[in-house]
mmCIF file of C-alpha atoms in Angstrom:
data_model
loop_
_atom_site.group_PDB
_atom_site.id
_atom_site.type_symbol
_atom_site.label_atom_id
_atom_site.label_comp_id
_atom_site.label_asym_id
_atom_site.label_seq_id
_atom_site.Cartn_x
_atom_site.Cartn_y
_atom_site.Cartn_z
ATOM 1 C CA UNK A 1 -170.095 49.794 -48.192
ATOM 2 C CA UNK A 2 -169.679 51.814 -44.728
ATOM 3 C CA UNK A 3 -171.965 51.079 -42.141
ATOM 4 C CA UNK A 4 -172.069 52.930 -38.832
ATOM 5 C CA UNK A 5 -171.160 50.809 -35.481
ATOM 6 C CA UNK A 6 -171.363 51.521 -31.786
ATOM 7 C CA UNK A 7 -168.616 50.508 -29.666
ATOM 8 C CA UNK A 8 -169.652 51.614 -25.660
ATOM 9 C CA UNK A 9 -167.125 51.694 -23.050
ATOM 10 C CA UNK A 10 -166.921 52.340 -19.411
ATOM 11 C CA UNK A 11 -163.648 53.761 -17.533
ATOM 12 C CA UNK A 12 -163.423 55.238 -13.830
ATOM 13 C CA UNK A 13 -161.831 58.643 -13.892
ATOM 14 C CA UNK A 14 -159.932 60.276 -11.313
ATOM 15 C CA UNK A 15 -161.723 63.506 -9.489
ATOM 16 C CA UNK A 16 -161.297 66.325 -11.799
ATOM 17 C CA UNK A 17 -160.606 64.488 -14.947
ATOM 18 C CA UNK A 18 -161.629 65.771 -18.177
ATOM 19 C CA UNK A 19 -164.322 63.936 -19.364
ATOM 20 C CA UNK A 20 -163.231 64.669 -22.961
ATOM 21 C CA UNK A 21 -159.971 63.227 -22.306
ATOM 22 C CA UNK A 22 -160.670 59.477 -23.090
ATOM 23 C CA UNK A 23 -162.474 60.400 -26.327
ATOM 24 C CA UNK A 24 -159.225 62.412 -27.404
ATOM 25 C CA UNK A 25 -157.041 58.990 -26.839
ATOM 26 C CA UNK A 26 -159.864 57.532 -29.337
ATOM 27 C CA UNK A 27 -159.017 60.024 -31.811
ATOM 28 C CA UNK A 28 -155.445 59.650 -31.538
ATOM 29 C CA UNK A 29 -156.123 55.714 -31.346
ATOM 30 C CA UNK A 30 -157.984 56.115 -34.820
ATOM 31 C CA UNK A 31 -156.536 59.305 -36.981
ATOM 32 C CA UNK A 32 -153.025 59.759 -35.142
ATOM 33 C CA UNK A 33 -153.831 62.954 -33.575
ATOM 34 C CA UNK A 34 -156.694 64.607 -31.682
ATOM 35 C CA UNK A 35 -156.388 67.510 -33.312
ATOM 36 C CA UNK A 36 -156.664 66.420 -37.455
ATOM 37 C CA UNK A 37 -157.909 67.992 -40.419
ATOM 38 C CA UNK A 38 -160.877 65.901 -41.849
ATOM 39 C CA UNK A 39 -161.561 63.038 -42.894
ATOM 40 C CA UNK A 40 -160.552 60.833 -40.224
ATOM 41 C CA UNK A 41 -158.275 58.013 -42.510
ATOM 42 C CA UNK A 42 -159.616 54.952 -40.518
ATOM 43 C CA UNK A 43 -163.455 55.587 -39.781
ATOM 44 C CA UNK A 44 -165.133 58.621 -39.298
ATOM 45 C CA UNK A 45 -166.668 58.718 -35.962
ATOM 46 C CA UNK A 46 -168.015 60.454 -32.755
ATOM 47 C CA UNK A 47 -167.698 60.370 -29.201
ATOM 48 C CA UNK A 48 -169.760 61.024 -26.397
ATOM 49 C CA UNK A 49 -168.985 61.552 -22.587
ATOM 50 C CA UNK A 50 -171.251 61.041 -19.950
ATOM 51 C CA UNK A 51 -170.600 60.418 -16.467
ATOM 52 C CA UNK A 52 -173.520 58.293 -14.364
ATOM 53 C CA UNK A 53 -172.906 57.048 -11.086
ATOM 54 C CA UNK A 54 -169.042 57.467 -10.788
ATOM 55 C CA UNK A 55 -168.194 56.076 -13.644
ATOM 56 C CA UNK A 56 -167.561 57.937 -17.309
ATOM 57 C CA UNK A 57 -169.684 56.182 -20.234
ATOM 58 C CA UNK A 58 -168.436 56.503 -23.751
ATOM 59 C CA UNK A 59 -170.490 55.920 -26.688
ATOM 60 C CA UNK A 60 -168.671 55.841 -29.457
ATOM 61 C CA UNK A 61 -170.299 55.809 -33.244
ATOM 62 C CA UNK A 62 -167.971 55.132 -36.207
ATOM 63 C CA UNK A 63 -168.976 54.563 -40.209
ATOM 64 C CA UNK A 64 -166.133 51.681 -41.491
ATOM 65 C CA UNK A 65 -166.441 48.716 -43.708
ATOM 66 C CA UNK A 66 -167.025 45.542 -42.061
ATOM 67 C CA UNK A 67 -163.583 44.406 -43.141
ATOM 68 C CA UNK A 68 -162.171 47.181 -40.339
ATOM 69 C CA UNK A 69 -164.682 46.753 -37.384
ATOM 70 C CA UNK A 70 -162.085 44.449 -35.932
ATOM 71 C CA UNK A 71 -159.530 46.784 -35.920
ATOM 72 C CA UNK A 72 -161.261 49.847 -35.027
ATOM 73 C CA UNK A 73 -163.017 48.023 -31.688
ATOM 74 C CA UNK A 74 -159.270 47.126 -30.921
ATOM 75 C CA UNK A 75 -157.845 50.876 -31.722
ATOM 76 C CA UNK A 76 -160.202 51.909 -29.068
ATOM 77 C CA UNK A 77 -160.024 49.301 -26.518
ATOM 78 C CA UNK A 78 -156.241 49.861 -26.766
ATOM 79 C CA UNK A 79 -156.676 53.657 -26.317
ATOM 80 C CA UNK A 80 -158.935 53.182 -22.959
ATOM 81 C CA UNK A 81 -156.380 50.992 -21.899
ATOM 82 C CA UNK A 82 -153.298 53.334 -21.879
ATOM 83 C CA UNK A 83 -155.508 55.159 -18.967
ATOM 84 C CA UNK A 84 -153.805 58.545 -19.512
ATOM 85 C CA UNK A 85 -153.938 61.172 -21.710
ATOM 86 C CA UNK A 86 -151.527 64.380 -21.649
ATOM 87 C CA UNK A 87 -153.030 67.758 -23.071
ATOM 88 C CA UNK A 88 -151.069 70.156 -25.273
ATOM 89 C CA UNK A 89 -151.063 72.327 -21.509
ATOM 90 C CA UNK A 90 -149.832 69.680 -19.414
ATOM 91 C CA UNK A 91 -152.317 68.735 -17.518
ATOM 92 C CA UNK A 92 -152.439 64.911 -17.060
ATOM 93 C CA UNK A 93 -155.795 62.806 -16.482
ATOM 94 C CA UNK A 94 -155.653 59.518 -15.496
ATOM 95 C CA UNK A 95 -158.804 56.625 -16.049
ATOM 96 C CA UNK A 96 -159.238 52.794 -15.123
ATOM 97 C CA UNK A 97 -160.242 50.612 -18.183
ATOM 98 C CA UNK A 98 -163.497 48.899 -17.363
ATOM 99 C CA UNK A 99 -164.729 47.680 -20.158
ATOM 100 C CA UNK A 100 -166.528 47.662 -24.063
ATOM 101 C CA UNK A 101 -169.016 46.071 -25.918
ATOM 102 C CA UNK A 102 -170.589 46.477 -29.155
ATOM 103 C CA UNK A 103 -174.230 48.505 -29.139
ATOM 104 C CA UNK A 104 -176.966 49.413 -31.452
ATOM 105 C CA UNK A 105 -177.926 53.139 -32.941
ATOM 106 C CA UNK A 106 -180.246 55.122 -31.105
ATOM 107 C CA UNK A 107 -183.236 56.701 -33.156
ATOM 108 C CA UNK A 108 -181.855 60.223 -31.755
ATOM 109 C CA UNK A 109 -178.458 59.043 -33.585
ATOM 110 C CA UNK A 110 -179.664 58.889 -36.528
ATOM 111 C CA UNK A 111 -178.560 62.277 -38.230
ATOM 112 C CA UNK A 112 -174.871 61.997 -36.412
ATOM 113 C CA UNK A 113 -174.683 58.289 -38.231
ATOM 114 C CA UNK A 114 -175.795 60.149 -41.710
ATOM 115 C CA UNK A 115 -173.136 62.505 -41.288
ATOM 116 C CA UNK A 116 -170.694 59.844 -40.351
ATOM 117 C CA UNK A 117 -171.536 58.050 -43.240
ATOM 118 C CA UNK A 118 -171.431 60.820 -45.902
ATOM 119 C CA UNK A 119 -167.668 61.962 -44.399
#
């Protein structure tokens, strides 16, 4: 049975980045593309952007089996650490890798882990 995870990460973006950037190379990392037609073949999941104190913090959630947490922590690690990400116009933004770590569901993340769940 799916459960849904949290895997947070921190990177330092360039000025002017696109703070949506690093959660398209998660996509990629996970379905092959950022742009994909539903369901997401690995583990359905979400990503937030926020940036606090110079630094971008991602907060991704993602409904897999426990046999594929493993690999979908590593999928996204690996994404963050490619620290680029090209968009379909050109236009190149560049991050620095801090970090990731496993977290827990927030009560106001409740509904977006139902969803993720029933995908």
């Amino acid at each position: 049975m799916r459960q849904v995870l949290v895997h947070n990460a921190v990177v330092i973006m360039e000025a002017g980045g696109d703070v949506r950037a690093p959660g398209a190379a998660i996509t990629a990392a996970l379905c092959g593309h950022w742009e994909h037609e539903p369901p997401c073949p690995l583990a359905p999941h979400h990503t937030a952007a926020e940036h606090v104190a110079g630094e971008v913090r991602l907060r991704v959630l993602f409904a897999v089996g426990p046999v594929a947490e493993a690999e979908v922590r590593r999928r996204i690690d690996e994404a963050l650490s490619r620290a680029c990400l090209i968009d379909p116009e050109g236009v190149t933004t560049r991050w620095q890798f801090r970090g990731a770590q496993p977290g827990l569901i927030r009560e106001d993340e409740a509904g977006r882990a139902e969803q993720l769940i029933q995908s």
